[in-house]
Amino acid sequence: MLGIIVTSHGEFARGILQSAEMIFGKAERVTAVTLAADESVEELVRQYHQAIQTMGPVDELLFLVDLWGGSPFNAASRVVAEHADRYALVAGLNLPMLIEALAQQQQPLAEVVPHIERTAQGGIRHLDLQTDTGDDDLL
C-alpha cells in the first residue's frame, strides 16, 4: 500500500487532508505534517521520519507538498533521496490531487505520480460564461 504524507507551511496540510476525507472518507496510512514558523528543516525531517514509523508498513511513500523549493519540500527531498526507489515527491498540493492520490493508494507509485499531476492540472479551471462550453448547465 502507498503511504502519503501531506505537508505544508502552517496548518494547510491538516486542513486540506480534513477536506479530502470529508469527500473521500477516512484514509489509511495518510498523515499531515506541518511546519511551524519557528521550526527548522532538520526538525521537519525528524517529523517526517516519525510520521513514517507511526504510519505502519508501506511499500512506497508519496510526499505531497504545498510549494516547490520551500522548507517542507527541501526536508521531504532529503527523505526521498534516502529511498529514491520507493519514495516520491510532488509539489503544488491541491484538493483534486489529494483526493486522487487517496483513490490510487493501491496502485504503484510510478503510475500514481503522473496520474495525480494530470489530475491536479485538470483541477485548475475557470468558469467562462461568455463562451458556450456546455458547462453552464451547472448553474
Short mmCIF file of C-alpha atoms in Angstrom, two decimals, residues 4-5 17 24 32 39 45 52 55 58 68 70 74-75 79 85 92-93 99-100 112 115 118 129-131 134:
data_model
loop_
_atom_site.label_atom_id
_atom_site.label_comp_id
_atom_site.label_asym_id
_atom_site.label_seq_id
_atom_site.Cartn_x
_atom_site.Cartn_y
_atom_site.Cartn_z
CA ILE A 4 1.04 9.51 1.81
CA ILE A 5 2.47 12.43 3.77
CA LEU A 17 -6.49 16.45 4.44
CA PHE A 24 -13.30 10.64 0.05
CA ALA A 32 -0.37 15.55 7.65
CA GLU A 39 10.90 25.06 13.14
CA VAL A 45 12.98 15.85 8.57
CA ILE A 52 6.68 7.19 8.54
CA MET A 55 2.12 5.17 9.66
CA VAL A 58 4.03 0.85 3.42
CA TRP A 68 8.27 23.72 -4.76
CA GLY A 70 10.00 25.69 0.29
CA ASN A 74 13.50 20.71 1.00
CA ALA A 75 13.02 18.48 4.04
CA VAL A 79 13.95 11.86 2.90
CA ASP A 85 13.46 3.76 -5.48
CA GLY A 92 1.70 22.09 -5.84
CA LEU A 93 -0.72 20.38 -3.49
CA ILE A 99 -8.36 13.07 -3.45
CA GLU A 100 -6.99 11.27 -6.48
CA VAL A 112 0.25 7.35 -9.29
CA HIS A 115 -1.82 10.46 -12.81
CA ARG A 118 -2.64 15.40 -14.62
CA LEU A 129 -19.98 32.20 -19.12
CA GLN A 130 -19.08 34.20 -22.24
CA THR A 131 -18.16 31.10 -24.23
CA GLY A 134 -21.68 23.27 -22.29
#
